[in-house]
Coordinates of N, CA and C in Angstrom, one line a residue:
M1 N 103.8 98.0 81.3 CA 102.6 98.2 80.5 C 102.8 99.4 79.6
I2 N 102.7 99.2 78.3 CA 102.9 100.3 77.3 C 101.5 101.0 77.1
H3 N 101.4 102.3 77.4 CA 100.1 103.0 77.2 C 100.4 104.4 76.9
D4 N 99.3 105.1 76.5 CA 99.4 106.5 76.2 C 98.5 107.3 77.3
P5 N 99.1 107.8 78.3 CA 98.3 108.5 79.4 C 97.4 109.5 78.9
E6 N 97.8 110.4 77.9 CA 96.9 111.5 77.4 C 95.7 110.9 76.7
R7 N 96.0 109.9 75.8 CA 94.9 109.3 75.1 C 93.9 108.6 76.0
D8 N 94.5 107.7 76.9 CA 93.7 106.9 77.8 C 92.8 107.8 78.7
A9 N 93.4 108.9 79.2 CA 92.7 109.8 80.1 C 91.5 110.5 79.4
A10 N 91.8 110.9 78.1 CA 90.7 111.5 77.3 C 89.6 110.5 77.1
T11 N 89.9 109.3 76.7 CA 88.9 108.3 76.5 C 88.1 108.0 77.8
F12 N 88.8 107.9 78.9 CA 88.2 107.6 80.2 C 87.2 108.8 80.6
L13 N 87.7 110.0 80.5 CA 86.9 111.2 80.9 C 85.7 111.4 79.9
G14 N 85.9 111.0 78.7 CA 84.8 111.2 77.7 C 83.8 110.1 77.7
G15 N 83.9 109.1 78.6 CA 82.9 108.1 78.7 C 83.0 107.1 77.6
E16 N 84.1 107.1 76.8 CA 84.1 106.2 75.6 C 84.9 104.9 75.9
M17 N 85.3 104.7 77.1 CA 86.0 103.5 77.5 C 85.1 102.4 77.9
P18 N 85.2 101.2 77.3 CA 84.3 100.1 77.7 C 84.3 99.9 79.2
P19 N 83.2 99.4 79.8 CA 83.1 99.3 81.3 C 84.2 98.5 81.9
K20 N 84.6 97.3 81.3 CA 85.6 96.5 81.9 C 87.0 97.2 81.8
R21 N 87.2 97.8 80.7 CA 88.5 98.5 80.6 C 88.6 99.7 81.5
A22 N 87.4 100.4 81.7 CA 87.3 101.6 82.6 C 87.6 101.1 84.0
A23 N 87.1 100.0 84.4 CA 87.3 99.5 85.8 C 88.8 99.2 86.0
A24 N 89.4 98.6 84.9 CA 90.9 98.3 85.0 C 91.7 99.6 85.1
F25 N 91.2 100.6 84.3 CA 91.9 101.9 84.3 C 91.8 102.6 85.6
E26 N 90.7 102.5 86.3 CA 90.6 103.1 87.6 C 91.6 102.5 88.6
R27 N 91.8 101.2 88.5 CA 92.8 100.5 89.4 C 94.2 101.0 89.0
H28 N 94.4 101.1 87.7 CA 95.7 101.6 87.2 C 96.0 103.0 87.6
L29 N 95.0 103.9 87.8 CA 95.2 105.2 88.2 C 95.9 105.3 89.6
L30 N 95.6 104.4 90.4 CA 96.2 104.4 91.8 C 97.7 104.1 91.8
E31 N 98.2 103.6 90.6 CA 99.6 103.2 90.6 C 100.4 104.1 89.6
C32 N 99.7 104.7 88.6 CA 100.4 105.4 87.6 C 100.3 106.9 87.7
E33 N 101.4 107.6 88.1 CA 101.4 109.0 88.3 C 101.0 109.8 87.0
D34 N 101.5 109.3 85.9 CA 101.3 110.0 84.6 C 99.8 110.0 84.2
C35 N 99.1 108.9 84.4 CA 97.7 108.8 84.1 C 96.9 109.6 85.1
W36 N 97.3 109.5 86.4 CA 96.6 110.3 87.4 C 96.6 111.8 87.1
R37 N 97.8 112.2 86.7 CA 98.0 113.6 86.4 C 97.2 114.0 85.1
E38 N 97.1 113.2 84.1 CA 96.3 113.5 82.9 C 94.9 113.6 83.2
V39 N 94.4 112.7 84.1 CA 92.9 112.7 84.5 C 92.7 113.9 85.3
S40 N 93.5 114.3 86.2 CA 93.4 115.4 87.1 C 93.3 116.7 86.2
E41 N 94.3 116.8 85.3 CA 94.3 118.0 84.5 C 93.1 118.1 83.5
G42 N 92.6 116.9 83.1 CA 91.4 116.9 82.2 C 90.2 117.4 83.0
R43 N 90.1 117.0 84.3 CA 89.0 117.4 85.1 C 89.1 118.9 85.4
R44 N 90.3 119.4 85.6 CA 90.5 120.8 85.9 C 90.2 121.7 84.7
G45 N 90.6 121.2 83.5 CA 90.2 121.9 82.3 C 88.8 122.0 82.1
R46 N 88.0 121.0 82.4 CA 86.6 121.0 82.2 C 86.0 122.0 83.2
A47 N 86.5 122.0 84.4 CA 85.9 123.0 85.4 C 86.2 124.4 85.0
L48 N 87.4 124.7 84.5 CA 87.7 126.0 84.0 C 86.8 126.4 82.9
A49 N 86.5 125.5 82.0 CA 85.6 125.8 80.8 C 84.2 126.1 81.3
E50 N 83.8 125.4 82.4 CA 82.4 125.7 82.9 C 82.4 127.1 83.6
S51 N 83.5 127.4 84.3 CA 83.6 128.7 85.0 C 83.6 129.9 84.0
A52 N 84.1 129.7 82.8 CA 84.2 130.7 81.9 C 82.8 131.2 81.4
R53 N 81.8 130.3 81.6 CA 80.4 130.7 81.2 C 79.7 131.5 82.3
E54 N 80.3 131.5 83.5 CA 79.7 132.3 84.6 C 79.9 133.8 84.4
L55 N 79.0 134.5 85.0 CA 79.1 136.0 85.0 C 80.1 136.4 85.9
A56 N 81.3 136.7 85.5 CA 82.4 137.1 86.3 C 83.3 138.0 85.5
S57 N 84.0 138.9 86.2 CA 84.9 139.8 85.5 C 86.1 139.0 84.8
Q58 N 86.6 139.6 83.8 CA 87.8 139.0 83.1 C 88.9 138.9 84.1
Q59 N 89.2 139.9 84.9 CA 90.3 139.8 85.9 C 90.1 138.6 86.8
L60 N 88.8 138.4 87.3 CA 88.5 137.3 88.2 C 88.8 135.9 87.5
R61 N 88.4 135.8 86.3 CA 88.6 134.6 85.5 C 90.1 134.3 85.4
E62 N 90.9 135.4 85.1 CA 92.4 135.2 85.0 C 93.0 134.8 86.4
D63 N 92.4 135.4 87.5 CA 92.9 135.1 88.8 C 92.7 133.6 89.1
V64 N 91.5 133.1 88.7 CA 91.2 131.7 88.9 C 92.1 130.8 88.2
R65 N 92.4 131.1 86.9 CA 93.3 130.3 86.1 C 94.7 130.3 86.7
A66 N 95.1 131.5 87.1 CA 96.5 131.6 87.7 C 96.6 130.8 89.0
A67 N 95.6 130.8 89.8 CA 95.6 130.1 91.1 C 95.6 128.6 90.8
V68 N 94.8 128.2 89.9 CA 94.8 126.7 89.6 C 96.1 126.3 89.1
A69 N 96.7 127.0 88.3 CA 98.1 126.7 87.7 C 99.1 126.7 88.9
A70 N 99.0 127.6 89.7 CA 100.0 127.7 90.8 C 99.9 126.7 91.9
F71 N 98.6 126.2 92.1 CA 98.4 125.2 93.1 C 98.0 123.9 92.6
S72 N 98.4 123.5 91.4 CA 98.2 122.1 90.9 C 98.9 121.2 91.8
P73 N 98.2 120.1 92.3 CA 98.9 119.2 93.3 C 100.0 118.4 92.7
E74 N 101.1 118.3 93.3 CA 102.2 117.4 92.9 C 101.8 116.0 93.3
P75 N 102.3 115.0 92.6 CA 101.9 113.6 92.9 C 102.1 113.2 94.4
A76 N 103.1 113.7 95.0 CA 103.4 113.3 96.4 C 102.4 113.9 97.4
R77 N 101.6 114.9 96.9 CA 100.7 115.6 97.8 C 99.3 115.3 97.4
R78 N 99.0 114.5 96.5 CA 97.7 114.3 95.9 C 96.7 113.7 96.9
T79 N 97.1 113.1 97.9 CA 96.2 112.4 98.8 C 95.3 113.4 99.6
R80 N 95.7 114.6 99.6 CA 94.9 115.6 100.4 C 94.2 116.6 99.4
R81 N 94.4 116.4 98.1 CA 93.7 117.2 97.1 C 93.0 116.2 96.2
W82 N 91.8 115.8 96.7 CA 91.1 114.6 96.2 C 90.6 114.9 94.8
L83 N 90.4 116.1 94.4 CA 90.0 116.5 93.0 C 90.9 117.6 92.5
A84 N 91.1 117.8 91.2 CA 91.8 118.9 90.7 C 91.0 120.2 91.2
A85 N 91.7 121.3 91.3 CA 91.0 122.5 91.8 C 89.9 122.9 90.9
A86 N 88.7 123.1 91.5 CA 87.5 123.4 90.8 C 87.4 124.9 90.5
A87 N 86.5 125.3 89.6 CA 86.4 126.7 89.3 C 85.5 127.5 90.2
A88 N 85.8 127.3 91.5 CA 85.1 128.1 92.5 C 85.7 129.5 92.5
V89 N 84.9 130.5 93.0 CA 85.3 131.9 93.1 C 86.1 132.0 94.4
F90 N 87.4 132.3 94.3 CA 88.3 132.4 95.5 C 89.4 133.4 95.2
V91 N 90.0 133.8 96.3 CA 91.2 134.7 96.2 C 92.2 134.0 97.1
I92 N 93.5 134.4 96.8 CA 94.6 133.8 97.6 C 95.1 134.9 98.5
A93 N 95.2 134.7 99.8 CA 95.8 135.7 100.7 C 97.2 136.0 100.4
A94 N 97.6 137.2 100.4 CA 99.0 137.6 100.0 C 100.0 136.9 100.9
G95 N 101.0 136.2 100.2 CA 102.1 135.6 101.0 C 101.7 134.3 101.6
T96 N 100.5 133.7 101.4 CA 100.1 132.5 102.0 C 99.5 131.6 100.9
S97 N 99.2 130.3 101.2 CA 98.5 129.5 100.3 C 97.1 129.2 100.8
T98 N 96.6 130.1 101.7 CA 95.2 130.0 102.3 C 94.2 130.4 101.3
F99 N 93.1 129.6 101.1 CA 92.1 129.9 100.2 C 90.9 130.6 101.0
L100 N 90.5 131.8 100.5 CA 89.4 132.4 101.1 C 88.2 132.3 100.2
V101 N 87.3 131.4 100.5 CA 86.2 131.0 99.6 C 85.0 131.8 99.9
V102 N 84.4 132.3 98.8 CA 83.1 133.1 99.0 C 82.0 132.1 99.3
R103 N 81.4 132.3 100.4 CA 80.3 131.4 100.9 C 79.0 132.0 101.0
D104 N 77.9 131.2 100.9 CA 76.6 131.7 101.0 C 76.2 132.0 102.4
P105 N 76.0 133.2 102.8 CA 75.7 133.5 104.2 C 74.4 132.9 104.7
S106 N 73.5 132.5 103.8 CA 72.3 131.9 104.3 C 72.4 130.4 104.7
Q107 N 73.6 129.8 104.4 CA 73.8 128.4 104.8 C 74.4 128.4 106.2
P108 N 74.0 127.3 106.9 CA 74.7 127.1 108.2 C 76.2 126.9 108.0
E109 N 77.0 127.3 108.9 CA 78.5 127.3 108.8 C 79.1 126.0 108.3
A110 N 78.6 124.9 108.9 CA 79.2 123.6 108.5 C 78.8 123.2 107.1
I111 N 77.6 123.5 106.7 CA 77.2 123.2 105.3 C 77.9 124.1 104.3
A112 N 78.1 125.4 104.6 CA 78.8 126.3 103.7 C 80.2 125.8 103.6
A113 N 80.8 125.4 104.7 CA 82.2 124.9 104.6 C 82.3 123.6 103.8
A114 N 81.4 122.7 104.0 CA 81.4 121.5 103.2 C 81.3 121.7 101.7
V115 N 80.4 122.6 101.3 CA 80.2 123.0 99.9 C 81.4 123.6 99.4
A116 N 82.0 124.5 100.1 CA 83.3 125.2 99.7 C 84.4 124.2 99.5
D117 N 84.5 123.2 100.4 CA 85.5 122.2 100.3 C 85.3 121.4 99.0
F118 N 84.1 121.0 98.7 CA 83.8 120.2 97.5 C 84.2 121.0 96.3
R119 N 83.8 122.3 96.2 CA 84.1 123.1 95.0 C 85.6 123.2 94.8
T120 N 86.4 123.3 95.8 CA 87.8 123.5 95.7 C 88.6 122.2 95.7
G121 N 87.9 121.1 95.8 CA 88.5 119.8 95.8 C 89.4 119.5 97.0
R122 N 89.0 120.2 98.1 CA 89.8 120.0 99.4 C 89.2 119.0 100.3
L123 N 90.0 118.1 100.8 CA 89.6 117.2 101.8 C 90.0 117.7 103.2
P124 N 89.1 118.1 104.1 CA 89.4 118.8 105.3 C 89.9 117.9 106.4
V125 N 91.0 117.3 106.2 CA 91.5 116.3 107.2 C 92.9 116.7 107.7
A126 N 93.2 116.3 109.0 CA 94.5 116.6 109.5 C 95.1 115.4 110.1
Q127 N 94.4 114.3 110.3 CA 94.9 113.1 110.9 C 94.1 111.9 110.4
P128 N 94.6 110.7 110.6 CA 93.9 109.5 110.1 C 92.4 109.4 110.6
A129 N 91.6 108.8 109.8 CA 90.1 108.7 110.2 C 90.0 107.8 111.4
T130 N 88.9 108.0 112.2 CA 88.6 107.2 113.3 C 87.7 106.0 112.9
R131 N 87.1 106.2 111.7 CA 86.2 105.1 111.2 C 86.9 104.5 109.9
T132 N 86.4 103.3 109.6 CA 86.8 102.7 108.4 C 86.0 103.3 107.2
A133 N 86.6 103.6 106.1 CA 85.9 104.1 104.9 C 84.9 103.1 104.5
P134 N 83.6 103.6 104.4 CA 82.5 102.7 103.9 C 82.8 102.2 102.4
D135 N 82.4 101.0 102.1 CA 82.6 100.5 100.8 C 81.3 100.9 100.0
L136 N 81.6 101.7 99.0 CA 80.5 102.2 98.1 C 80.6 101.8 96.7
T137 N 81.3 100.6 96.5 CA 81.4 100.1 95.1 C 80.1 99.7 94.5
S138 N 79.1 99.3 95.4 CA 77.8 99.0 94.9 C 77.1 100.2 94.3
A139 N 77.5 101.4 94.7 CA 77.0 102.7 94.1 C 77.8 103.2 93.0
G140 N 78.8 102.4 92.5 CA 79.7 102.8 91.4 C 80.7 103.8 91.8
L141 N 81.1 103.8 93.1 CA 82.1 104.8 93.6 C 83.3 104.0 94.1
V142 N 84.5 104.6 93.8 CA 85.8 104.0 94.2 C 86.4 105.0 95.2
Y143 N 86.9 104.4 96.3 CA 87.5 105.1 97.4 C 88.8 105.8 96.9
V144 N 89.0 107.1 97.3 CA 90.2 107.8 96.9 C 91.1 108.1 98.2
D145 N 90.5 108.7 99.2 CA 91.3 109.1 100.3 C 90.3 109.4 101.5
G146 N 90.9 109.6 102.7 CA 90.1 109.9 103.9 C 90.9 110.3 105.0
G147 N 90.2 110.8 106.1 CA 90.9 111.2 107.3 C 89.9 111.9 108.2
S148 N 90.5 112.4 109.3 CA 89.6 113.1 110.3 C 90.0 114.6 110.4
G149 N 88.9 115.4 110.6 CA 89.1 116.8 110.7 C 87.9 117.5 111.2
R150 N 87.7 118.8 110.7 CA 86.5 119.5 111.2 C 85.9 120.3 110.0
I151 N 84.6 120.5 110.0 CA 83.9 121.5 109.2 C 83.0 122.3 110.1
G152 N 83.3 123.6 110.2 CA 82.6 124.4 111.2 C 82.9 123.9 112.5
E153 N 81.9 123.7 113.4 CA 82.1 123.2 114.7 C 82.0 121.7 114.8
F154 N 81.9 121.0 113.7 CA 81.7 119.6 113.7 C 83.0 118.9 113.5
R155 N 83.3 117.9 114.4 CA 84.4 117.0 114.2 C 83.9 115.8 113.3
I156 N 84.6 115.6 112.2 CA 84.1 114.6 111.2 C 85.2 113.7 110.7
D157 N 84.8 112.5 110.2 CA 85.6 111.7 109.3 C 85.2 112.0 107.9
A158 N 86.1 112.3 107.0 CA 85.8 112.7 105.7 C 86.4 111.7 104.7
F159 N 85.6 111.2 103.7 CA 86.1 110.3 102.8 C 85.7 110.7 101.4
A160 N 86.7 110.6 100.5 CA 86.5 111.1 99.1 C 86.4 109.8 98.2
Y161 N 85.4 109.9 97.2 CA 85.2 108.8 96.3 C 85.1 109.5 94.9
R162 N 85.2 108.6 93.9 CA 85.0 109.1 92.5 C 84.3 108.0 91.7
D163 N 83.5 108.4 90.7 CA 82.8 107.5 89.9 C 83.7 107.1 88.7
R164 N 83.1 106.3 87.8 CA 83.9 105.9 86.6 C 84.3 107.0 85.7
A165 N 83.6 108.1 85.7 CA 83.9 109.2 84.9 C 84.9 110.2 85.5
G166 N 85.2 109.9 86.8 CA 86.2 110.8 87.5 C 85.5 111.8 88.3
N167 N 84.1 111.8 88.4 CA 83.4 112.8 89.2 C 83.5 112.5 90.7
G168 N 83.7 113.5 91.5 CA 84.0 113.2 92.9 C 82.7 113.3 93.8
V169 N 82.8 112.5 94.9 CA 81.7 112.5 95.9 C 82.4 112.6 97.3
L170 N 81.9 113.5 98.1 CA 82.5 113.6 99.5 C 81.5 113.0 100.5
L171 N 81.9 112.3 101.4 CA 81.1 111.7 102.5 C 81.7 112.2 103.8
Y172 N 80.9 112.8 104.6 CA 81.2 113.2 106.0 C 80.4 112.4 107.0
L173 N 81.1 111.9 108.0 CA 80.4 111.1 109.1 C 80.8 111.9 110.4
S174 N 79.7 112.0 111.2 CA 79.9 112.8 112.5 C 79.1 112.1 113.6
D175 N 79.5 112.4 114.8 CA 78.7 111.9 116.0 C 77.5 112.7 116.3
E176 N 77.4 113.9 115.6 CA 76.3 114.8 115.8 C 75.6 115.0 114.5
P177 N 74.2 115.2 114.6 CA 73.5 115.5 113.3 C 73.9 116.8 112.7
F178 N 74.0 116.8 111.4 CA 74.4 118.0 110.7 C 73.2 119.0 110.6
P179 N 73.5 120.3 110.5 CA 72.4 121.3 110.4 C 71.8 121.1 109.0
V180 N 70.5 121.6 108.9 CA 69.8 121.5 107.7 C 70.2 122.6 106.7
A181 N 70.4 122.3 105.5 CA 70.8 123.3 104.5 C 69.7 124.2 104.1
A182 N 70.0 125.4 103.7 CA 69.0 126.3 103.3 C 68.2 125.8 102.1
G183 N 66.9 125.8 102.1 CA 66.1 125.4 101.0 C 66.0 123.9 100.9
A184 N 66.3 123.1 101.9 CA 66.3 121.7 101.9 C 64.9 121.1 101.8
D185 N 64.8 120.0 101.1 CA 63.6 119.2 101.1 C 63.7 118.1 102.2
R186 N 62.8 118.1 103.2 CA 63.0 117.2 104.3 C 62.0 116.0 104.2
S187 N 62.5 114.9 104.6 CA 61.6 113.7 104.7 C 62.1 112.8 105.8
S188 N 61.3 112.7 106.9 CA 61.7 112.0 108.1 C 63.0 112.5 108.6
D189 N 64.0 111.7 108.8 CA 65.3 112.1 109.3 C 66.3 112.3 108.2
T190 N 65.9 112.6 107.0 CA 66.8 112.9 105.9 C 66.4 114.1 105.2
W191 N 67.3 114.8 104.5 CA 67.0 115.9 103.7 C 67.9 116.0 102.5
T192 N 67.4 116.6 101.4 CA 68.2 116.8 100.2 C 68.2 118.3 99.9
A193 N 69.2 118.8 99.2 CA 69.3 120.2 98.9 C 70.3 120.4 97.8
S194 N 70.3 121.6 97.2 CA 71.4 121.9 96.2 C 71.9 123.3 96.5
D195 N 73.1 123.5 96.3 CA 73.8 124.8 96.4 C 74.5 125.1 95.1
G196 N 73.8 125.8 94.2 CA 74.4 125.9 92.9 C 74.4 124.6 92.2
E197 N 75.6 124.2 91.7 CA 75.8 122.9 91.0 C 76.1 121.8 92.0
V198 N 76.2 122.0 93.3 CA 76.5 121.0 94.3 C 75.2 120.4 94.9
A199 N 75.0 119.1 94.8 CA 73.9 118.4 95.4 C 74.3 117.9 96.8
L200 N 73.4 117.9 97.7 CA 73.6 117.4 99.1 C 72.6 116.5 99.5
L201 N 73.0 115.5 100.3 CA 72.0 114.5 100.9 C 72.5 114.3 102.3
C202 N 71.6 114.4 103.3 CA 72.0 114.2 104.7 C 71.0 113.3 105.4
A203 N 71.5 112.4 106.3 CA 70.7 111.5 107.0 C 71.3 111.4 108.4
E204 N 70.4 110.9 109.3 CA 70.8 110.8 110.7 C 71.1 109.4 111.1
H205 N 70.6 108.4 110.3 CA 70.7 107.0 110.7 C 71.2 106.2 109.4
P206 N 72.0 105.2 109.6 CA 72.6 104.6 110.8 C 73.7 105.5 111.4
H207 N 74.1 106.5 110.7 CA 75.1 107.5 111.2 C 74.6 108.9 110.8
A208 N 75.2 109.9 111.5 CA 75.0 111.2 111.0 C 75.9 111.4 109.8
L209 N 75.4 111.5 108.6 CA 76.2 111.6 107.4 C 75.7 112.7 106.5
L210 N 76.7 113.2 105.8 CA 76.4 114.2 104.8 C 77.2 113.8 103.5
L211 N 76.5 113.8 102.4 CA 77.0 113.4 101.1 C 77.0 114.7 100.2
L212 N 78.0 114.9 99.4 CA 78.1 116.0 98.4 C 78.6 115.5 97.1
G213 N 78.0 116.0 96.0 CA 78.4 115.6 94.7 C 77.7 116.5 93.7
R214 N 77.9 116.1 92.4 CA 77.2 116.9 91.4 C 76.0 116.2 90.8
D215 N 75.8 114.9 91.2 CA 74.7 114.2 90.6 C 73.8 113.6 91.8
A216 N 72.6 114.1 91.9 CA 71.7 113.7 93.0 C 71.4 112.2 93.0
D217 N 71.4 111.6 91.8 CA 71.1 110.2 91.7 C 72.3 109.4 92.3
V218 N 73.5 109.8 92.0 CA 74.7 109.1 92.6 C 74.6 109.2 94.1
L219 N 74.3 110.3 94.6 CA 74.2 110.5 96.1 C 73.2 109.6 96.7
E220 N 72.0 109.4 96.0 CA 71.0 108.5 96.5 C 71.5 107.1 96.5
R221 N 72.2 106.7 95.4 CA 72.7 105.3 95.4 C 73.7 105.1 96.5
A222 N 74.6 106.2 96.8 CA 75.5 106.1 97.9 C 74.8 105.9 99.2
A223 N 73.8 106.7 99.4 CA 73.0 106.7 100.6 C 72.3 105.3 100.8
N224 N 71.9 104.7 99.7 CA 71.3 103.3 99.8 C 72.4 102.4 100.2
A225 N 73.6 102.5 99.7 CA 74.7 101.6 100.0 C 75.1 101.7 101.5
L226 N 74.8 102.9 102.1 CA 75.1 103.2 103.5 C 74.0 102.8 104.4
G227 N 72.8 102.4 103.8 CA 71.7 102.0 104.6 C 70.9 103.2 105.1
A228 N 71.1 104.4 104.5 CA 70.5 105.6 105.1 C 69.2 105.9 104.5
V229 N 68.8 105.4 103.3 CA 67.5 105.6 102.7 C 67.0 104.3 102.1

């Protein structure tokens, strides 16, 4: 297949690709390293542009740019870096690749960890998932990767999805109900909240689940597909 990865990625991310072609391009991304890399770098560039508008020191912005460049995922490792590194405020511990993320102390530990993971594009998994990844195609979401791990004290299965524009959504499933986020709007056994630019939706039935993304409407569609609302 003759194609131009840079041009196709720009058209895809800019929302200018016709729906049928975009769906085909999403399938193509799973097989083409060049196109995957172009889409990832495009998303990373947008995140950096957004971060430049935040009130932060020049040195901090330079540190973020340097860290993103240093830790850009190689193709062979992409399955555990479900999004390009986002413009979260972080520092790198000297001599290690551990990210120390600034977290909101008002949030419960598990919620703060989930938000930090979303912002850095990290999928907190160490082994295969114990559950099958839910099918969220009816919500316009394509499955990217998944596995089993922990956030805070919670053992979870984590699944990463993305929409047609390349925006990511994280789904956590647990055997225990998640804590309620600071400032959440509660309704029966569900709640919604936001932490900066990150939207959250949590439900207790049919599973204890937590959804994170940048678009609350997308999360609601995902929750509907899961039978949670």
